[in-house]
Amino acid sequence: MSGALAGDPLTGLWLGRLLVAMTVAIVVSVTFLLLHHAASLRREAVRRRRIEAAAEELAPYLAGRSGASAAMAAALRSRGRFAVSTVLRRARRCLAGDAERAISDLLEEMGETRRLARSARRGGALRRGRSLRRLAACGGPRARRELLRAIADRSPDVRRVAREGLLELRDPFSVRAALAAFLAESGLPHSWSRAFFLRLAVYAAGELRRLTATRQLTPNLEKLALEALAETGDAAAAPLALAGIRSPAAEMRAAGVRLLGAVGDHRWTPLLAGLLADPEWFVRAAAARALGGLGRDQGTLEALGQSLTDSHWWVRSNAARSLARLGPSGMNRLARAASAGHGFARQAAMPELLRLADRPSPPPPDEAATRDLAPALDDGATRDLAVAS
Amino acid sequence: MTADPLLFGLETLILGYFLTLNTIYLVFTAIAFFDLLAYRRRWPQRDDRPLIADSAYPPISILVPAHNEAETVVENVRSLLELGYPEFEIVLINDGSNDDSLERLRRSFGLAAVPPSHRQRLPSRPVRRTWVSARHPNLTVLDKQRGGKSDALNAGINAARFPLFCTIDADSLLEPDALLRIARAFAEDDRVVAAGGVIRVLNEAPVERGRVVRAAAPRRPLLLCQAQEYVRGFLTGRSSLARMNALLIIAGAFGLFRKEAAVRVGGFGCDTVCEDMELVARLHRRAREERSGARVVFLPDPVCWTQVPSDWRSLFRQRDRWQRGLLQSLWKHRCMFLDPRYGAVGLVAMPFYAFFEALGPVIEIGGYLFLIGLALTGRLDPTFALLFFALAVGYGLLLSVAALNLDDLLFKRYGRTRDLALMLCGSLIEFFGYRQVLAAVRAAGFVTVFLRGRSWGGQPTRTRLIEEKPA
């Protein structure tokens, strides 16, 4: 450079090679990008069309009508393996009992289960996991065998897919095997445990209840189990909620309260109202929120009204929201609190009052309540409220 | 030995700079590829809402600062109200707008004024009025005196009820599952204090009912270059720095923060024009000083569509502001520079931003001027010119194409090959004028930082969103 290397044939050669290599790399990258993109779009479109056609052809036979085997063979010839197996797997998810078993048999008959079982033993973790996920959707003894084998796989991702796949099979043996494998694992990410319990609550809530009742779980897992039961609204889990509420661990008490709020009824409101005095703010907040969905008795109203002055803002906020959910009597209580200058009460009350005013035939809060709220609003605000109404 | 040691030194410096810069980006691209691949394996692109219980998602306050955004603000709020998230509230902060933003909001959402009831935890200009919607209980509008974006966001944090807050620009649209995806980081890991998602270019993308119906590459070259720049910047640079927990920038257009952490460090700083970067730097600094293990993460699949400047003037102002903000933030947190106590932030991120992001444009422009000077004086060595071209343009182009490949292989955003081809054109044409002009603007930032300081530099031009006609 600067004349130093100019004219040197070695430099020219080296530079020429560099430029050629760079040009080739750019051209190859661009070509790969465009071709891959176009090909994958086309492949997806073709697959979508074939799946739709296969679904139309197979739909009449999926509920157990005779001739399914012949229809499947015909669809296999015309639409291909991918389309037929996808339709069958998706149909199996929506069915139960004999129809579900019949589809598993069809998938076995067409060789899909065998093919996936082979694929689940080969390649990287991504491929093995994908095959196992599809196997779980196929069902049947071979799928179960393969999933049971995979719960000891070297990859944690594959083991996770295997456990969740076994849950999906729903038979007691598979569920227990998945559960045993899950409990044998240590240091699982929080989200994995949460997802596992949620699936367990959906597919085998009884098993999850039994496991929680044995008190063998760590506090963290027990909390997740209670949350999963709350999420699926399993009414039979109320005794577990009560056990959680009596726990010395605050996290457990909060989880128990949330569960009771999701599955309980008005009989539990005195218990929950008592928890508004819990020393931990998040237990009080959970109780305040749970009460909003359960009872409208005077005791609940009073307890929630007192929580509007709680030392923690989240408890106050939840109490105000619960009062707003409790209908006119709750609104009256909120309006009184708002007029006394409680910010959260005012914040919760205003949108509710506005929504009532916005309805064509509103069930308005009583006059006294509206009158009580008036001092909380300045003149401009009242005028705006009137305009909005 | 060379005939002219000074010239040789300068040539080596310029070539070495481009070689180092692009090699660093190449390493970033490689790290990002493996990182994003692992991410995709763990979180396939499907609706994972059923896999995580609703109760696990922390409630979020969405803060939308708006100043004279009448053209897009209603559409934006409407799209936010339709977000698929268990519990959220929208706090729109009308930062002293002179247009009819507030009137449009009042008409569209049935707003009614209520007395303000929040605590002033962070300093901000006075809130004139608080409005709540009669139709949407989770919509609050704060009408405050003009104080700038940071001030508006601080007022929004004061009014936010929930433990996490999300900052969104009033000219941006979130994808329906963007909040679910970004909140996952907080649901999984309690140490996460801030998370950023991907920003994509909204201009010219078809929008229906406040949602982008399909990703489309813009037709106009200026927008195309920016679209390409965003893909490269977000998917490679940020992903790699986040992997080292050294991400210093979370775009103000879409970021999720833990409120308590932000309040503890004093909220958004009003003494800089890049409040997002400055807040993240402060969060890192506090975390390292207290050894709290706090993390700032980047997620590649929550997407926010934002309007980028559509004319050169607005673009110059934006880039000048970014450069000034970068310089201000780096200067403010210079104590972290190369200090091992600050871990990867001090040893990797700060030097990278200082030498390649802040100082880079000066060297780049210097290189171009040097090349022109040599050509004019007849001393231009063809070897140097070719090497310069190969390293500055060829290597850069290769990296841009690699970023597009990464985007397409892992996320497949563009549903039409034509759009991808357009993006490729964008990555080519940006090297012939666009980059040089912006490098000049950014280099001038070293001067304007003293002249303009904290001035925002004017409002960018906003265009109406393109509504897709139903077939």
GROMACS .gro file of N, CA and C in nm, chain B residues 219-338:
model
  360
  608ARG      N    1  -4.122  -0.021  -0.013
  608ARG     CA    2  -4.079   0.000  -0.152
  608ARG      C    3  -3.977   0.113  -0.163
  609ARG      N    4  -3.992   0.212  -0.078
  609ARG     CA    5  -3.904   0.329  -0.090
  609ARG      C    6  -3.763   0.296  -0.038
  610PRO      N    7  -3.662   0.333  -0.116
  610PRO     CA    8  -3.524   0.295  -0.079
  610PRO      C    9  -3.485   0.338   0.062
  611LEU      N   10  -3.527   0.458   0.102
  611LEU     CA   11  -3.488   0.507   0.234
  611LEU      C   12  -3.544   0.416   0.344
  612LEU      N   13  -3.669   0.375   0.326
  612LEU     CA   14  -3.731   0.288   0.426
  612LEU      C   15  -3.671   0.148   0.420
  613LEU      N   16  -3.641   0.106   0.299
  613LEU     CA   17  -3.584  -0.027   0.278
  613LEU      C   18  -3.449  -0.041   0.350
  614CYS      N   19  -3.368   0.064   0.336
  614CYS     CA   20  -3.238   0.061   0.402
  614CYS      C   21  -3.255   0.053   0.554
  615GLN      N   22  -3.352   0.127   0.605
  615GLN     CA   23  -3.375   0.125   0.750
  615GLN      C   24  -3.427  -0.012   0.795
  616ALA      N   25  -3.517  -0.070   0.713
  616ALA     CA   26  -3.572  -0.201   0.748
  616ALA      C   27  -3.460  -0.303   0.759
  617GLN      N   28  -3.368  -0.299   0.665
  617GLN     CA   29  -3.255  -0.391   0.663
  617GLN      C   30  -3.164  -0.367   0.784
  618GLU      N   31  -3.144  -0.240   0.813
  618GLU     CA   32  -3.060  -0.201   0.927
  618GLU      C   33  -3.119  -0.255   1.058
  619TYR      N   34  -3.250  -0.247   1.072
  619TYR     CA   35  -3.317  -0.293   1.195
  619TYR      C   36  -3.302  -0.445   1.210
  620VAL      N   37  -3.321  -0.518   1.100
  620VAL     CA   38  -3.308  -0.664   1.107
  620VAL      C   39  -3.167  -0.701   1.153
  621ARG      N   40  -3.067  -0.637   1.091
  621ARG     CA   41  -2.928  -0.670   1.124
  621ARG      C   42  -2.895  -0.631   1.268
  622GLY      N   43  -2.937  -0.511   1.305
  622GLY     CA   44  -2.904  -0.460   1.438
  622GLY      C   45  -2.967  -0.542   1.549
  623PHE      N   46  -3.094  -0.576   1.532
  623PHE     CA   47  -3.163  -0.645   1.640
  623PHE      C   48  -3.125  -0.792   1.650
  624LEU      N   49  -3.126  -0.859   1.535
  624LEU     CA   50  -3.107  -1.004   1.543
  624LEU      C   51  -2.963  -1.046   1.571
  625THR      N   52  -2.868  -0.965   1.533
  625THR     CA   53  -2.730  -1.008   1.556
  625THR      C   54  -2.667  -0.937   1.675
  626GLY      N   55  -2.660  -0.804   1.668
  626GLY     CA   56  -2.590  -0.729   1.772
  626GLY      C   57  -2.652  -0.747   1.910
  627ARG      N   58  -2.781  -0.720   1.919
  627ARG     CA   59  -2.843  -0.720   2.052
  627ARG      C   60  -2.850  -0.859   2.111
  628SER      N   61  -2.879  -0.954   2.024
  628SER     CA   62  -2.890  -1.091   2.073
  628SER      C   63  -2.758  -1.136   2.136
  629SER      N   64  -2.646  -1.103   2.070
  629SER     CA   65  -2.516  -1.149   2.121
  629SER      C   66  -2.479  -1.077   2.250
  630LEU      N   67  -2.504  -0.946   2.254
  630LEU     CA   68  -2.469  -0.872   2.376
  630LEU      C   69  -2.557  -0.918   2.493
  631ALA      N   70  -2.683  -0.949   2.463
  631ALA     CA   71  -2.773  -0.994   2.570
  631ALA      C   72  -2.727  -1.128   2.626
  632ARG      N   73  -2.671  -1.210   2.540
  632ARG     CA   74  -2.622  -1.340   2.585
  632ARG      C   75  -2.513  -1.323   2.692
  633MET      N   76  -2.435  -1.214   2.678
  633MET     CA   77  -2.330  -1.187   2.777
  633MET      C   78  -2.383  -1.103   2.893
  634ASN      N   79  -2.512  -1.079   2.896
  634ASN     CA   80  -2.575  -0.987   2.992
  634ASN      C   81  -2.507  -0.851   2.985
  635ALA      N   82  -2.483  -0.806   2.862
  635ALA     CA   83  -2.416  -0.678   2.843
  635ALA      C   84  -2.494  -0.589   2.746
  636LEU      N   85  -2.623  -0.616   2.734
  636LEU     CA   86  -2.703  -0.536   2.641
  636LEU      C   87  -2.726  -0.397   2.701
  637LEU      N   88  -2.682  -0.295   2.630
  637LEU     CA   89  -2.693  -0.159   2.684
  637LEU      C   90  -2.813  -0.084   2.627
  638ILE      N   91  -2.869  -0.135   2.519
  638ILE     CA   92  -2.980  -0.061   2.458
  638ILE      C   93  -3.105  -0.148   2.451
  639ILE      N   94  -3.213  -0.095   2.508
  639ILE     CA   95  -3.344  -0.155   2.484
  639ILE      C   96  -3.426  -0.045   2.419
  640ALA      N   97  -3.476  -0.072   2.300
  640ALA     CA   98  -3.542   0.035   2.225
  640ALA      C   99  -3.660   0.090   2.304
  641GLY      N  100  -3.667   0.222   2.310
  641GLY     CA  101  -3.778   0.287   2.380
  641GLY      C  102  -3.911   0.254   2.317
  642ALA      N  103  -3.907   0.214   2.189
  642ALA     CA  104  -4.032   0.182   2.119
  642ALA      C  105  -4.095   0.055   2.173
  643PHE      N  106  -4.018  -0.031   2.236
  643PHE     CA  107  -4.075  -0.155   2.291
  643PHE      C  108  -3.978  -0.217   2.391
  644GLY      N  109  -4.005  -0.195   2.517
  644GLY     CA  110  -3.922  -0.254   2.622
  644GLY      C  111  -4.007  -0.279   2.744
  645LEU      N  112  -3.973  -0.383   2.816
  645LEU     CA  113  -4.049  -0.417   2.937
  645LEU      C  114  -3.952  -0.407   3.056
  646PHE      N  115  -3.996  -0.336   3.159
  646PHE     CA  116  -3.908  -0.311   3.274
  646PHE      C  117  -3.978  -0.348   3.404
  647ARG      N  118  -3.898  -0.387   3.502
  647ARG     CA  119  -3.953  -0.408   3.636
  647ARG      C  120  -3.961  -0.270   3.701
  648LYS      N  121  -4.081  -0.235   3.746
  648LYS     CA  122  -4.103  -0.098   3.793
  648LYS      C  123  -4.016  -0.064   3.914
  649GLU      N  124  -4.010  -0.156   4.011
  649GLU     CA  125  -3.934  -0.124   4.132
  649GLU      C  126  -3.787  -0.099   4.100
  650ALA      N  127  -3.734  -0.180   4.007
  650ALA     CA  128  -3.593  -0.163   3.971
  650ALA      C  129  -3.572  -0.026   3.905
  651ALA      N  130  -3.665   0.011   3.818
  651ALA     CA  131  -3.652   0.140   3.749
  651ALA      C  132  -3.666   0.255   3.847
  652VAL      N  133  -3.761   0.243   3.941
  652VAL     CA  134  -3.782   0.351   4.038
  652VAL      C  135  -3.658   0.364   4.128
  653ARG      N  136  -3.601   0.251   4.165
  653ARG     CA  137  -3.484   0.253   4.254
  653ARG      C  138  -3.366   0.328   4.192
  654VAL      N  139  -3.354   0.318   4.060
  654VAL     CA  140  -3.241   0.390   3.998
  654VAL      C  141  -3.282   0.530   3.952
  655GLY      N  142  -3.403   0.570   3.985
  655GLY     CA  143  -3.444   0.708   3.957
  655GLY      C  144  -3.523   0.729   3.830
  656GLY      N  145  -3.570   0.619   3.770
  656GLY     CA  146  -3.654   0.631   3.650
  656GLY      C  147  -3.575   0.679   3.529
  657PHE      N  148  -3.647   0.730   3.432
  657PHE     CA  149  -3.581   0.775   3.309
  657PHE      C  150  -3.511   0.909   3.334
  658GLY      N  151  -3.389   0.918   3.288
  658GLY     CA  152  -3.311   1.039   3.310
  658GLY      C  153  -3.353   1.147   3.212
  659CYS      N  154  -3.373   1.268   3.264
  659CYS     CA  155  -3.414   1.378   3.176
  659CYS      C  156  -3.294   1.456   3.124
  660ASP      N  157  -3.172   1.409   3.159
  660ASP     CA  158  -3.054   1.482   3.115
  660ASP      C  159  -2.988   1.419   2.992
  661THR      N  160  -3.061   1.335   2.924
  661THR     CA  161  -3.008   1.274   2.802
  661THR      C  162  -3.120   1.263   2.699
  662VAL      N  163  -3.083   1.251   2.572
  662VAL     CA  164  -3.187   1.238   2.470
  662VAL      C  165  -3.212   1.092   2.434
  663CYS      N  166  -3.131   1.001   2.488
  663CYS     CA  167  -3.155   0.858   2.466
  663CYS      C  168  -3.184   0.795   2.602
  664GLU      N  169  -3.305   0.824   2.651
  664GLU     CA  170  -3.340   0.785   2.786
  664GLU      C  171  -3.340   0.634   2.805
  665ASP      N  172  -3.372   0.560   2.696
  665ASP     CA  173  -3.380   0.414   2.707
  665ASP      C  174  -3.242   0.354   2.737
  666MET      N  175  -3.142   0.398   2.661
  666MET     CA  176  -3.007   0.345   2.681
  666MET      C  177  -2.954   0.384   2.819
  667GLU      N  178  -2.981   0.507   2.856
  667GLU     CA  179  -2.926   0.558   2.982
  667GLU      C  180  -2.986   0.481   3.100
  668LEU      N  181  -3.117   0.451   3.093
  668LEU     CA  182  -3.180   0.376   3.202
  668LEU      C  183  -3.121   0.234   3.211
  669VAL      N  184  -3.103   0.172   3.095
  669VAL     CA  185  -3.049   0.036   3.096
  669VAL      C  186  -2.906   0.037   3.151
  670ALA      N  187  -2.829   0.138   3.114
  670ALA     CA  188  -2.691   0.147   3.166
  670ALA      C  189  -2.694   0.162   3.318
  671ARG      N  190  -2.790   0.243   3.367
  671ARG     CA  191  -2.799   0.261   3.513
  671ARG      C  192  -2.842   0.131   3.582
  672LEU      N  193  -2.933   0.057   3.518
  672LEU     CA  194  -2.977  -0.071   3.577
  672LEU      C  195  -2.860  -0.168   3.586
  673HIS      N  196  -2.780  -0.173   3.479
  673HIS     CA  197  -2.662  -0.260   3.479
  673HIS      C  198  -2.566  -0.218   3.590
  674ARG      N  199  -2.543  -0.088   3.595
  674ARG     CA  200  -2.445  -0.034   3.690
  674ARG      C  201  -2.486  -0.069   3.833
  675ARG      N  202  -2.613  -0.042   3.864
  675ARG     CA  203  -2.663  -0.071   3.999
  675ARG      C  204  -2.653  -0.221   4.029
  676ALA      N  205  -2.690  -0.302   3.929
  676ALA     CA  206  -2.688  -0.447   3.949
  676ALA      C  207  -2.547  -0.496   3.979
  677ARG      N  208  -2.449  -0.441   3.905
  677ARG     CA  209  -2.312  -0.484   3.926
  677ARG      C  210  -2.260  -0.434   4.060
  678GLU      N  211  -2.296  -0.311   4.094
  678GLU     CA  212  -2.246  -0.254   4.220
  678GLU      C  213  -2.304  -0.326   4.341
  679GLU      N  214  -2.430  -0.367   4.326
  679GLU     CA  215  -2.494  -0.435   4.440
  679GLU      C  216  -2.481  -0.586   4.431
  680ARG      N  217  -2.423  -0.633   4.323
  680ARG     CA  218  -2.410  -0.778   4.297
  680ARG      C  219  -2.544  -0.848   4.311
  681SER      N  220  -2.646  -0.787   4.255
  681SER     CA  221  -2.781  -0.844   4.268
  681SER      C  222  -2.809  -0.952   4.164
  682GLY      N  223  -2.723  -0.961   4.064
  682GLY     CA  224  -2.743  -1.062   3.960
  682GLY      C  225  -2.854  -1.026   3.863
  683ALA      N  226  -2.895  -0.899   3.862
  683ALA     CA  227  -3.004  -0.858   3.773
  683ALA      C  228  -2.963  -0.877   3.627
  684ARG      N  229  -3.061  -0.910   3.546
  684ARG     CA  230  -3.032  -0.940   3.405
  684ARG      C  231  -3.115  -0.851   3.313
  685VAL      N  232  -3.053  -0.815   3.201
  685VAL     CA  233  -3.125  -0.744   3.095
  685VAL      C  234  -3.124  -0.837   2.975
  686VAL      N  235  -3.241  -0.874   2.928
  686VAL     CA  236  -3.246  -0.977   2.823
  686VAL      C  237  -3.306  -0.924   2.694
  687PHE      N  238  -3.279  -0.997   2.588
  687PHE     CA  239  -3.336  -0.965   2.457
  687PHE      C  240  -3.410  -1.089   2.408
  688LEU      N  241  -3.530  -1.068   2.357
  688LEU     CA  242  -3.607  -1.180   2.302
  688LEU      C  243  -3.635  -1.154   2.154
  689PRO      N  244  -3.609  -1.252   2.070
  689PRO     CA  245  -3.617  -1.225   1.926
  689PRO      C  246  -3.756  -1.239   1.866
  690ASP      N  247  -3.853  -1.292   1.942
  690ASP     CA  248  -3.983  -1.310   1.877
  690ASP      C  249  -4.094  -1.214   1.917
  691PRO      N  250  -4.087  -1.142   2.029
  691PRO     CA  251  -4.190  -1.039   2.047
  691PRO      C  252  -4.160  -0.924   1.950
  692VAL      N  253  -4.256  -0.889   1.867
  692VAL     CA  254  -4.228  -0.790   1.763
  692VAL      C  255  -4.314  -0.665   1.780
  693CYS      N  256  -4.250  -0.552   1.766
  693CYS     CA  257  -4.320  -0.424   1.766
  693CYS      C  258  -4.295  -0.358   1.631
  694TRP      N  259  -4.401  -0.313   1.567
  694TRP     CA  260  -4.387  -0.247   1.437
  694TRP      C  261  -4.388  -0.098   1.461
  695THR      N  262  -4.287  -0.032   1.413
  695THR     CA  263  -4.281   0.112   1.440
  695THR      C  264  -4.258   0.192   1.312
  696GLN      N  265  -4.307   0.316   1.316
  696GLN     CA  266  -4.287   0.403   1.200
  696GLN      C  267  -4.148   0.465   1.209
  697VAL      N  268  -4.073   0.447   1.104
  697VAL     CA  269  -3.939   0.506   1.101
  697VAL      C  270  -3.945   0.633   1.017
  698PRO      N  271  -3.846   0.721   1.030
  698PRO     CA  272  -3.849   0.845   0.952
  698PRO      C  273  -3.862   0.816   0.802
  699SER      N  274  -3.953   0.888   0.738
  699SER     CA  275  -3.976   0.860   0.596
  699SER      C  276  -3.911   0.963   0.506
  700ASP      N  277  -3.844   1.062   0.566
  700ASP     CA  278  -3.769   1.158   0.483
  700ASP      C  279  -3.632   1.179   0.544
  701TRP      N  280  -3.541   1.226   0.462
  701TRP     CA  281  -3.402   1.240   0.504
  701TRP      C  282  -3.388   1.331   0.625
  702ARG      N  283  -3.467   1.438   0.624
  702ARG     CA  284  -3.455   1.539   0.731
  702ARG      C  285  -3.484   1.476   0.868
  703SER      N  286  -3.597   1.401   0.872
  703SER     CA  287  -3.634   1.336   1.000
  703SER      C  288  -3.529   1.231   1.038
  704LEU      N  289  -3.480   1.162   0.937
  704LEU     CA  290  -3.380   1.058   0.965
  704LEU      C  291  -3.252   1.119   1.022
  705PHE      N  292  -3.211   1.233   0.963
  705PHE     CA  293  -3.091   1.301   1.014
  705PHE      C  294  -3.111   1.339   1.161
  706ARG      N  295  -3.230   1.394   1.188
  706ARG     CA  296  -3.257   1.437   1.326
  706ARG      C  297  -3.253   1.318   1.421
  707GLN      N  298  -3.314   1.206   1.375
  707GLN     CA  299  -3.318   1.087   1.461
  707GLN      C  300  -3.176   1.035   1.489
  708ARG      N  301  -3.097   1.022   1.382
  708ARG     CA  302  -2.963   0.966   1.400
  708ARG      C  303  -2.872   1.060   1.479
  709ASP      N  304  -2.892   1.188   1.457
  709ASP     CA  305  -2.814   1.286   1.535
  709ASP      C  306  -2.850   1.271   1.683
  710ARG      N  307  -2.980   1.252   1.711
  710ARG     CA  308  -3.026   1.236   1.849
  710ARG      C  309  -2.970   1.106   1.909
  711TRP      N  310  -2.974   1.000   1.832
  711TRP     CA  311  -2.920   0.873   1.881
  711TRP      C  312  -2.772   0.886   1.915
  712GLN      N  313  -2.699   0.953   1.826
  712GLN     CA  314  -2.555   0.967   1.847
  712GLN      C  315  -2.527   1.052   1.970
  713ARG      N  316  -2.603   1.162   1.983
  713ARG     CA  317  -2.583   1.246   2.101
  713ARG      C  318  -2.618   1.168   2.228
  714GLY      N  319  -2.727   1.093   2.222
  714GLY     CA  320  -2.769   1.013   2.338
  714GLY      C  321  -2.664   0.910   2.375
  715LEU      N  322  -2.607   0.847   2.272
  715LEU     CA  323  -2.503   0.746   2.296
  715LEU      C  324  -2.382   0.810   2.365
  716LEU      N  325  -2.341   0.924   2.311
  716LEU     CA  326  -2.224   0.992   2.369
  716LEU      C  327  -2.253   1.036   2.513
  717GLN      N  328  -2.373   1.090   2.534
  717GLN     CA  329  -2.408   1.136   2.670
  717GLN      C  330  -2.409   1.018   2.768
  718SER      N  331  -2.469   0.906   2.724
  718SER     CA  332  -2.478   0.789   2.813
  718SER      C  333  -2.339   0.733   2.842
  719LEU      N  334  -2.257   0.722   2.737
  719LEU     CA  335  -2.123   0.668   2.757
  719LEU      C  336  -2.042   0.757   2.852
  720TRP      N  337  -2.056   0.887   2.833
  720TRP     CA  338  -1.982   0.980   2.918
  720TRP      C  339  -2.031   0.972   3.062
  721LYS      N  340  -2.163   0.964   3.078
  721LYS     CA  341  -2.222   0.960   3.212
  721LYS      C  342  -2.178   0.834   3.289
  722HIS      N  343  -2.164   0.725   3.215
  722HIS     CA  344  -2.128   0.599   3.282
  722HIS      C  345  -1.986   0.556   3.248
  723ARG      N  346  -1.899   0.654   3.227
  723ARG     CA  347  -1.762   0.624   3.185
  723ARG      C  348  -1.686   0.546   3.291
  724CYS      N  349  -1.733   0.552   3.416
  724CYS     CA  350  -1.661   0.480   3.522
  724CYS      C  351  -1.667   0.328   3.500
  725MET      N  352  -1.763   0.283   3.419
  725MET     CA  353  -1.772   0.137   3.395
  725MET      C  354  -1.672   0.091   3.289
  726PHE      N  355  -1.620   0.189   3.213
  726PHE     CA  356  -1.535   0.160   3.097
  726PHE      C  357  -1.412   0.077   3.137
  727LEU      N  358  -1.404  -0.042   3.081
  727LEU     CA  359  -1.290  -0.133   3.103
  727LEU      C  360  -1.267  -0.167   3.250
   0.00000   0.00000   0.00000
